[in-house]
């Protein structure tokens, strides 16, 4: 039987941090991560990177937009509508806080 150290016992009883549920969802985390790494992205590029449907991307992007985490820019390229998204300052702050929380959880689990 494995011996449980004091550090592991403490980690097991420490309450988990409150994760941002808006970002924690898989598709929304993919959107904010892609925008953080790639900057402003066209809807079609983001859809391709995330390998998802138009409807799925639209629904999740709208939730992030409503929270102020991403900004949506609509324009026309000749007569073709073009939609682009970019991460806002609030979105970057929320993503960094989320990553810090996940990193703390991972470090605690590895002790």
mmCIF file of N, CA and C in Angstrom:
data_model
loop_
_atom_site.group_PDB
_atom_site.id
_atom_site.type_symbol
_atom_site.label_atom_id
_atom_site.label_comp_id
_atom_site.label_asym_id
_atom_site.label_seq_id
_atom_site.Cartn_x
_atom_site.Cartn_y
_atom_site.Cartn_z
ATOM 1 N N UNK A 1 0.844 -1.175 0.000
ATOM 2 C CA UNK A 1 0.000 0.000 0.000
ATOM 3 C C UNK A 1 0.891 1.240 0.000
ATOM 4 N N UNK A 2 0.570 2.203 -0.884
ATOM 5 C CA UNK A 2 1.372 3.416 -1.017
ATOM 6 C C UNK A 2 1.168 4.317 0.190
ATOM 7 N N UNK A 3 2.252 4.915 0.627
ATOM 8 C CA UNK A 3 2.200 5.822 1.764
ATOM 9 C C UNK A 3 1.743 7.199 1.289
ATOM 10 N N UNK A 4 0.785 7.784 1.987
ATOM 11 C CA UNK A 4 0.281 9.110 1.638
ATOM 12 C C UNK A 4 1.071 10.141 2.432
ATOM 13 N N UNK A 5 1.765 11.015 1.715
ATOM 14 C CA UNK A 5 2.564 12.043 2.377
ATOM 15 C C UNK A 5 1.659 13.163 2.883
ATOM 16 N N UNK A 6 2.242 13.975 3.760
ATOM 17 C CA UNK A 6 1.488 15.112 4.300
ATOM 18 C C UNK A 6 1.096 16.070 3.168
ATOM 19 N N UNK A 7 2.020 16.289 2.222
ATOM 20 C CA UNK A 7 1.737 17.202 1.100
ATOM 21 C C UNK A 7 0.578 16.688 0.249
ATOM 22 N N UNK A 8 0.552 15.367 -0.003
ATOM 23 C CA UNK A 8 -0.534 14.805 -0.817
ATOM 24 C C UNK A 8 -1.858 14.885 -0.066
ATOM 25 N N UNK A 9 -1.811 14.656 1.244
ATOM 26 C CA UNK A 9 -3.037 14.741 2.035
ATOM 27 C C UNK A 9 -3.574 16.173 2.013
ATOM 28 N N UNK A 10 -2.657 17.148 2.148
ATOM 29 C CA UNK A 10 -3.074 18.546 2.128
ATOM 30 C C UNK A 10 -3.647 18.907 0.757
ATOM 31 N N UNK A 11 -2.996 18.449 -0.319
ATOM 32 C CA UNK A 11 -3.470 18.745 -1.678
ATOM 33 C C UNK A 11 -4.854 18.153 -1.908
ATOM 34 N N UNK A 12 -5.087 16.968 -1.367
ATOM 35 C CA UNK A 12 -6.372 16.302 -1.570
ATOM 36 C C UNK A 12 -7.504 17.003 -0.829
ATOM 37 N N UNK A 13 -7.193 17.720 0.227
ATOM 38 C CA UNK A 13 -8.229 18.388 1.012
ATOM 39 C C UNK A 13 -8.336 19.877 0.712
ATOM 40 N N UNK A 14 -7.430 20.422 -0.120
ATOM 41 C CA UNK A 14 -7.484 21.836 -0.476
ATOM 42 C C UNK A 14 -8.579 22.040 -1.513
ATOM 43 N N UNK A 15 -9.481 23.019 -1.286
ATOM 44 C CA UNK A 15 -10.548 23.234 -2.261
ATOM 45 C C UNK A 15 -9.989 23.658 -3.619
ATOM 46 N N UNK A 16 -10.612 23.168 -4.675
ATOM 47 C CA UNK A 16 -10.189 23.523 -6.036
ATOM 48 C C UNK A 16 -10.572 24.964 -6.313
ATOM 49 N N UNK A 17 -9.742 25.668 -7.087
ATOM 50 C CA UNK A 17 -10.095 27.049 -7.422
ATOM 51 C C UNK A 17 -11.328 27.081 -8.325
ATOM 52 N N UNK A 18 -12.051 28.188 -8.283
ATOM 53 C CA UNK A 18 -13.217 28.359 -9.142
ATOM 54 C C UNK A 18 -12.744 28.675 -10.550
ATOM 55 N N UNK A 19 -12.938 27.738 -11.448
ATOM 56 C CA UNK A 19 -12.549 27.959 -12.835
ATOM 57 C C UNK A 19 -13.622 28.774 -13.548
ATOM 58 N N UNK A 20 -13.185 29.570 -14.501
ATOM 59 C CA UNK A 20 -14.106 30.349 -15.321
ATOM 60 C C UNK A 20 -14.851 29.371 -16.227
ATOM 61 N N UNK A 21 -16.118 29.107 -15.913
ATOM 62 C CA UNK A 21 -16.890 28.117 -16.666
ATOM 63 C C UNK A 21 -17.087 28.516 -18.120
ATOM 64 N N UNK A 22 -17.060 29.800 -18.372
ATOM 65 C CA UNK A 22 -17.224 30.264 -19.754
ATOM 66 C C UNK A 22 -16.049 29.816 -20.619
ATOM 67 N N UNK A 23 -14.850 29.881 -20.083
ATOM 68 C CA UNK A 23 -13.655 29.477 -20.832
ATOM 69 C C UNK A 23 -13.414 27.981 -20.711
ATOM 70 N N UNK A 24 -13.840 27.370 -19.636
ATOM 71 C CA UNK A 24 -13.531 25.967 -19.371
ATOM 72 C C UNK A 24 -14.155 25.017 -20.400
ATOM 73 N N UNK A 25 -15.217 25.415 -21.051
ATOM 74 C CA UNK A 25 -15.859 24.574 -22.060
ATOM 75 C C UNK A 25 -14.876 24.379 -23.227
ATOM 76 N N UNK A 26 -14.767 23.149 -23.750
ATOM 77 C CA UNK A 26 -13.749 22.783 -24.732
ATOM 78 C C UNK A 26 -13.698 23.699 -25.950
ATOM 79 N N UNK A 27 -14.813 23.956 -26.599
ATOM 80 C CA UNK A 27 -14.800 24.764 -27.821
ATOM 81 C C UNK A 27 -14.426 26.218 -27.519
ATOM 82 N N UNK A 28 -14.959 26.755 -26.411
ATOM 83 C CA UNK A 28 -14.640 28.153 -26.090
ATOM 84 C C UNK A 28 -13.174 28.298 -25.685
ATOM 85 N N UNK A 29 -12.623 27.299 -25.004
ATOM 86 C CA UNK A 29 -11.198 27.337 -24.677
ATOM 87 C C UNK A 29 -10.375 27.285 -25.963
ATOM 88 N N UNK A 30 -10.819 26.503 -26.937
ATOM 89 C CA UNK A 30 -10.136 26.450 -28.225
ATOM 90 C C UNK A 30 -10.171 27.791 -28.945
ATOM 91 N N UNK A 31 -11.318 28.464 -28.881
ATOM 92 C CA UNK A 31 -11.451 29.766 -29.550
ATOM 93 C C UNK A 31 -10.508 30.783 -28.930
ATOM 94 N N UNK A 32 -10.555 30.943 -27.618
ATOM 95 C CA UNK A 32 -9.703 31.963 -26.979
ATOM 96 C C UNK A 32 -8.220 31.598 -27.115
ATOM 97 N N UNK A 33 -7.898 30.310 -27.070
ATOM 98 C CA UNK A 33 -6.495 29.895 -27.229
ATOM 99 C C UNK A 33 -5.998 30.193 -28.638
ATOM 100 N N UNK A 34 -6.823 29.892 -29.637
ATOM 101 C CA UNK A 34 -6.432 30.152 -31.026
ATOM 102 C C UNK A 34 -6.256 31.645 -31.256
ATOM 103 N N UNK A 35 -7.154 32.444 -30.716
ATOM 104 C CA UNK A 35 -7.047 33.892 -30.900
ATOM 105 C C UNK A 35 -5.859 34.464 -30.125
ATOM 106 N N UNK A 36 -5.549 33.891 -28.971
ATOM 107 C CA UNK A 36 -4.385 34.352 -28.199
ATOM 108 C C UNK A 36 -3.097 34.056 -28.957
ATOM 109 N N UNK A 37 -3.054 32.915 -29.622
ATOM 110 C CA UNK A 37 -1.839 32.518 -30.354
ATOM 111 C C UNK A 37 -1.779 33.139 -31.743
ATOM 112 N N UNK A 38 -2.939 33.249 -32.399
ATOM 113 C CA UNK A 38 -2.937 33.673 -33.794
ATOM 114 C C UNK A 38 -3.375 35.093 -34.054
ATOM 115 N N UNK A 39 -3.769 35.817 -33.014
ATOM 116 C CA UNK A 39 -4.255 37.179 -33.230
ATOM 117 C C UNK A 39 -5.623 37.166 -33.883
ATOM 118 N N UNK A 40 -5.925 38.215 -34.622
ATOM 119 C CA UNK A 40 -7.227 38.337 -35.282
ATOM 120 C C UNK A 40 -7.354 37.247 -36.353
ATOM 121 N N UNK A 41 -8.486 36.530 -36.319
ATOM 122 C CA UNK A 41 -8.678 35.417 -37.255
ATOM 123 C C UNK A 41 -10.035 35.502 -37.927
ATOM 124 N N UNK A 42 -10.079 35.098 -39.199
ATOM 125 C CA UNK A 42 -11.333 35.024 -39.947
ATOM 126 C C UNK A 42 -12.145 33.837 -39.441
ATOM 127 N N UNK A 43 -13.457 33.965 -39.544
ATOM 128 C CA UNK A 43 -14.367 32.897 -39.115
ATOM 129 C C UNK A 43 -13.980 31.576 -39.773
ATOM 130 N N UNK A 44 -13.713 31.594 -41.068
ATOM 131 C CA UNK A 44 -13.399 30.354 -41.781
ATOM 132 C C UNK A 44 -12.080 29.737 -41.307
ATOM 133 N N UNK A 45 -11.098 30.573 -40.994
ATOM 134 C CA UNK A 45 -9.816 30.061 -40.485
ATOM 135 C C UNK A 45 -9.997 29.449 -39.096
ATOM 136 N N UNK A 46 -10.744 30.130 -38.261
ATOM 137 C CA UNK A 46 -10.998 29.636 -36.908
ATOM 138 C C UNK A 46 -11.783 28.322 -36.961
ATOM 139 N N UNK A 47 -12.747 28.262 -37.850
ATOM 140 C CA UNK A 47 -13.539 27.034 -38.033
ATOM 141 C C UNK A 47 -12.642 25.875 -38.468
ATOM 142 N N UNK A 48 -11.707 26.143 -39.352
ATOM 143 C CA UNK A 48 -10.789 25.117 -39.827
ATOM 144 C C UNK A 48 -9.836 24.656 -38.725
ATOM 145 N N UNK A 49 -9.294 25.597 -37.978
ATOM 146 C CA UNK A 49 -8.366 25.265 -36.886
ATOM 147 C C UNK A 49 -9.057 24.404 -35.828
ATOM 148 N N UNK A 50 -10.298 24.727 -35.541
ATOM 149 C CA UNK A 50 -11.026 24.023 -34.480
ATOM 150 C C UNK A 50 -11.775 22.802 -35.008
ATOM 151 N N UNK A 51 -11.811 22.629 -36.330
ATOM 152 C CA UNK A 51 -12.492 21.493 -36.950
ATOM 153 C C UNK A 51 -13.922 21.355 -36.411
ATOM 154 N N UNK A 52 -14.684 22.407 -36.613
ATOM 155 C CA UNK A 52 -16.056 22.436 -36.107
ATOM 156 C C UNK A 52 -17.002 22.965 -37.182
ATOM 157 N N UNK A 53 -18.282 22.971 -36.865
ATOM 158 C CA UNK A 53 -19.299 23.438 -37.817
ATOM 159 C C UNK A 53 -19.521 24.939 -37.672
ATOM 160 N N UNK A 54 -20.152 25.534 -38.672
ATOM 161 C CA UNK A 54 -20.484 26.959 -38.620
ATOM 162 C C UNK A 54 -21.345 27.268 -37.397
ATOM 163 N N UNK A 55 -22.381 26.449 -37.194
ATOM 164 C CA UNK A 55 -23.307 26.696 -36.085
ATOM 165 C C UNK A 55 -22.645 26.579 -34.728
ATOM 166 N N UNK A 56 -21.805 25.564 -34.560
ATOM 167 C CA UNK A 56 -21.134 25.374 -33.274
ATOM 168 C C UNK A 56 -20.197 26.534 -32.978
ATOM 169 N N UNK A 57 -19.417 26.939 -33.971
ATOM 170 C CA UNK A 57 -18.497 28.064 -33.765
ATOM 171 C C UNK A 57 -19.279 29.338 -33.472
ATOM 172 N N UNK A 58 -20.359 29.566 -34.212
ATOM 173 C CA UNK A 58 -21.160 30.784 -34.005
ATOM 174 C C UNK A 58 -21.733 30.865 -32.597
ATOM 175 N N UNK A 59 -22.279 29.759 -32.116
ATOM 176 C CA UNK A 59 -22.902 29.754 -30.785
ATOM 177 C C UNK A 59 -21.872 30.048 -29.695
ATOM 178 N N UNK A 60 -20.738 29.370 -29.775
ATOM 179 C CA UNK A 60 -19.726 29.559 -28.727
ATOM 180 C C UNK A 60 -19.039 30.925 -28.842
ATOM 181 N N UNK A 61 -18.814 31.387 -30.062
ATOM 182 C CA UNK A 61 -18.213 32.709 -30.241
ATOM 183 C C UNK A 61 -19.145 33.787 -29.710
ATOM 184 N N UNK A 62 -20.438 33.606 -29.898
ATOM 185 C CA UNK A 62 -21.408 34.602 -29.409
ATOM 186 C C UNK A 62 -21.364 34.691 -27.878
ATOM 187 N N UNK A 63 -21.240 33.556 -27.216
ATOM 188 C CA UNK A 63 -21.157 33.568 -25.750
ATOM 189 C C UNK A 63 -19.915 34.311 -25.282
ATOM 190 N N UNK A 64 -18.802 34.093 -25.958
ATOM 191 C CA UNK A 64 -17.565 34.796 -25.595
ATOM 192 C C UNK A 64 -17.678 36.289 -25.916
ATOM 193 N N UNK A 65 -18.354 36.588 -27.005
ATOM 194 C CA UNK A 65 -18.549 37.984 -27.389
ATOM 195 C C UNK A 65 -19.457 38.688 -26.374
ATOM 196 N N UNK A 66 -20.525 38.024 -25.952
ATOM 197 C CA UNK A 66 -21.441 38.604 -24.962
ATOM 198 C C UNK A 66 -20.736 38.876 -23.636
ATOM 199 N N UNK A 67 -19.737 38.051 -23.303
ATOM 200 C CA UNK A 67 -18.983 38.242 -22.061
ATOM 201 C C UNK A 67 -17.885 39.290 -22.208
ATOM 202 N N UNK A 68 -17.665 39.753 -23.433
ATOM 203 C CA UNK A 68 -16.622 40.746 -23.675
ATOM 204 C C UNK A 68 -15.234 40.146 -23.816
ATOM 205 N N UNK A 69 -15.158 38.825 -23.993
ATOM 206 C CA UNK A 69 -13.857 38.153 -24.116
ATOM 207 C C UNK A 69 -13.303 38.226 -25.538
ATOM 208 N N UNK A 70 -14.174 38.296 -26.529
ATOM 209 C CA UNK A 70 -13.718 38.440 -27.906
ATOM 210 C C UNK A 70 -14.544 39.546 -28.571
ATOM 211 N N UNK A 71 -13.974 40.107 -29.637
ATOM 212 C CA UNK A 71 -14.686 41.116 -30.426
ATOM 213 C C UNK A 71 -14.913 40.553 -31.819
ATOM 214 N N UNK A 72 -16.065 40.863 -32.376
ATOM 215 C CA UNK A 72 -16.433 40.396 -33.708
ATOM 216 C C UNK A 72 -16.421 41.593 -34.665
ATOM 217 N N UNK A 73 -15.765 41.420 -35.811
ATOM 218 C CA UNK A 73 -15.684 42.476 -36.821
ATOM 219 C C UNK A 73 -16.275 41.936 -38.114
ATOM 220 N N UNK A 74 -17.284 42.615 -38.628
ATOM 221 C CA UNK A 74 -17.926 42.184 -39.881
ATOM 222 C C UNK A 74 -17.643 43.213 -40.965
ATOM 223 N N UNK A 75 -17.325 42.706 -42.145
ATOM 224 C CA UNK A 75 -17.041 43.582 -43.278
ATOM 225 C C UNK A 75 -17.366 42.833 -44.564
ATOM 226 N N UNK A 76 -17.115 43.493 -45.682
ATOM 227 C CA UNK A 76 -17.303 42.846 -46.978
ATOM 228 C C UNK A 76 -15.980 42.870 -47.733
ATOM 229 N N UNK A 77 -15.647 41.743 -48.349
ATOM 230 C CA UNK A 77 -14.490 41.639 -49.218
ATOM 231 C C UNK A 77 -15.077 41.516 -50.619
ATOM 232 N N UNK A 78 -15.090 42.612 -51.365
ATOM 233 C CA UNK A 78 -15.911 42.771 -52.574
ATOM 234 C C UNK A 78 -17.365 42.632 -52.131
ATOM 235 N N UNK A 79 -18.040 41.586 -52.544
ATOM 236 C CA UNK A 79 -19.438 41.410 -52.104
ATOM 237 C C UNK A 79 -19.584 40.242 -51.143
ATOM 238 N N UNK A 80 -18.470 39.677 -50.743
ATOM 239 C CA UNK A 80 -18.500 38.521 -49.854
ATOM 240 C C UNK A 80 -18.396 38.972 -48.392
ATOM 241 N N UNK A 81 -19.374 38.584 -47.566
ATOM 242 C CA UNK A 81 -19.285 38.960 -46.152
ATOM 243 C C UNK A 81 -18.090 38.287 -45.478
ATOM 244 N N UNK A 82 -17.445 39.026 -44.588
ATOM 245 C CA UNK A 82 -16.267 38.509 -43.892
ATOM 246 C C UNK A 82 -16.439 38.796 -42.401
ATOM 247 N N UNK A 83 -16.251 37.757 -41.584
ATOM 248 C CA UNK A 83 -16.335 37.901 -40.133
ATOM 249 C C UNK A 83 -14.991 37.535 -39.542
ATOM 250 N N UNK A 84 -14.491 38.396 -38.681
ATOM 251 C CA UNK A 84 -13.219 38.145 -37.998
ATOM 252 C C UNK A 84 -13.424 38.324 -36.499
ATOM 253 N N UNK A 85 -12.647 37.567 -35.751
ATOM 254 C CA UNK A 85 -12.698 37.651 -34.292
ATOM 255 C C UNK A 85 -11.310 37.990 -33.770
ATOM 256 N N UNK A 86 -11.296 38.681 -32.637
ATOM 257 C CA UNK A 86 -10.036 38.915 -31.939
ATOM 258 C C UNK A 86 -10.285 38.890 -30.438
ATOM 259 N N UNK A 87 -9.259 38.525 -29.719
ATOM 260 C CA UNK A 87 -9.328 38.461 -28.260
ATOM 261 C C UNK A 87 -9.256 39.881 -27.706
ATOM 262 N N UNK A 88 -10.128 40.209 -26.772
ATOM 263 C CA UNK A 88 -10.087 41.528 -26.138
ATOM 264 C C UNK A 88 -9.126 41.488 -24.946
ATOM 265 N N UNK A 89 -8.869 42.644 -24.376
ATOM 266 C CA UNK A 89 -8.012 42.706 -23.180
ATOM 267 C C UNK A 89 -8.654 41.913 -22.041
ATOM 268 N N UNK A 90 -9.974 42.023 -21.909
ATOM 269 C CA UNK A 90 -10.678 41.261 -20.859
ATOM 270 C C UNK A 90 -10.568 39.757 -21.119
ATOM 271 N N UNK A 91 -10.617 39.368 -22.384
ATOM 272 C CA UNK A 91 -10.488 37.955 -22.744
ATOM 273 C C UNK A 91 -9.097 37.423 -22.445
ATOM 274 N N UNK A 92 -8.085 38.231 -22.734
ATOM 275 C CA UNK A 92 -6.710 37.804 -22.453
ATOM 276 C C UNK A 92 -6.493 37.677 -20.946
ATOM 277 N N UNK A 93 -7.023 38.613 -20.181
ATOM 278 C CA UNK A 93 -6.911 38.559 -18.722
ATOM 279 C C UNK A 93 -7.606 37.308 -18.185
ATOM 280 N N UNK A 94 -8.805 37.027 -18.707
ATOM 281 C CA UNK A 94 -9.554 35.844 -18.261
ATOM 282 C C UNK A 94 -8.814 34.557 -18.636
ATOM 283 N N UNK A 95 -8.234 34.506 -19.828
ATOM 284 C CA UNK A 95 -7.491 33.316 -20.254
ATOM 285 C C UNK A 95 -6.250 33.127 -19.382
ATOM 286 N N UNK A 96 -5.529 34.202 -19.094
ATOM 287 C CA UNK A 96 -4.330 34.092 -18.251
ATOM 288 C C UNK A 96 -4.699 33.627 -16.838
ATOM 289 N N UNK A 97 -5.792 34.136 -16.296
ATOM 290 C CA UNK A 97 -6.239 33.700 -14.968
ATOM 291 C C UNK A 97 -6.614 32.218 -14.996
ATOM 292 N N UNK A 98 -7.300 31.815 -16.041
ATOM 293 C CA UNK A 98 -7.694 30.406 -16.192
ATOM 294 C C UNK A 98 -6.458 29.513 -16.278
ATOM 295 N N UNK A 99 -5.475 29.916 -17.086
ATOM 296 C CA UNK A 99 -4.252 29.116 -17.236
ATOM 297 C C UNK A 99 -3.481 29.033 -15.914
ATOM 298 N N UNK A 100 -3.452 30.131 -15.165
ATOM 299 C CA UNK A 100 -2.787 30.116 -13.848
ATOM 300 C C UNK A 100 -3.478 29.118 -12.913
ATOM 301 N N UNK A 101 -4.814 29.115 -12.936
ATOM 302 C CA UNK A 101 -5.560 28.183 -12.084
ATOM 303 C C UNK A 101 -5.304 26.740 -12.500
ATOM 304 N N UNK A 102 -5.297 26.481 -13.783
ATOM 305 C CA UNK A 102 -5.040 25.116 -14.262
ATOM 306 C C UNK A 102 -3.618 24.679 -13.917
ATOM 307 N N UNK A 103 -2.676 25.606 -14.030
ATOM 308 C CA UNK A 103 -1.292 25.287 -13.692
ATOM 309 C C UNK A 103 -1.177 24.944 -12.207
ATOM 310 N N UNK A 104 -1.877 25.665 -11.351
ATOM 311 C CA UNK A 104 -1.857 25.385 -9.913
ATOM 312 C C UNK A 104 -2.453 24.007 -9.631
ATOM 313 N N UNK A 105 -3.529 23.676 -10.324
ATOM 314 C CA UNK A 105 -4.158 22.362 -10.153
ATOM 315 C C UNK A 105 -3.199 21.260 -10.587
ATOM 316 N N UNK A 106 -2.546 21.453 -11.702
ATOM 317 C CA UNK A 106 -1.607 20.445 -12.217
ATOM 318 C C UNK A 106 -0.435 20.261 -11.264
ATOM 319 N N UNK A 107 0.111 21.368 -10.757
ATOM 320 C CA UNK A 107 1.232 21.272 -9.820
ATOM 321 C C UNK A 107 0.813 20.553 -8.541
ATOM 322 N N UNK A 108 -0.364 20.833 -8.067
ATOM 323 C CA UNK A 108 -0.864 20.176 -6.860
ATOM 324 C C UNK A 108 -1.030 18.675 -7.103
ATOM 325 N N UNK A 109 -1.541 18.325 -8.248
ATOM 326 C CA UNK A 109 -1.768 16.913 -8.568
ATOM 327 C C UNK A 109 -0.464 16.137 -8.731
ATOM 328 N N UNK A 110 0.604 16.820 -9.139
ATOM 329 C CA UNK A 110 1.883 16.145 -9.373
ATOM 330 C C UNK A 110 2.741 16.009 -8.128
ATOM 331 N N UNK A 111 2.361 16.615 -7.028
ATOM 332 C CA UNK A 111 3.173 16.527 -5.802
ATOM 333 C C UNK A 111 3.140 15.140 -5.244
#
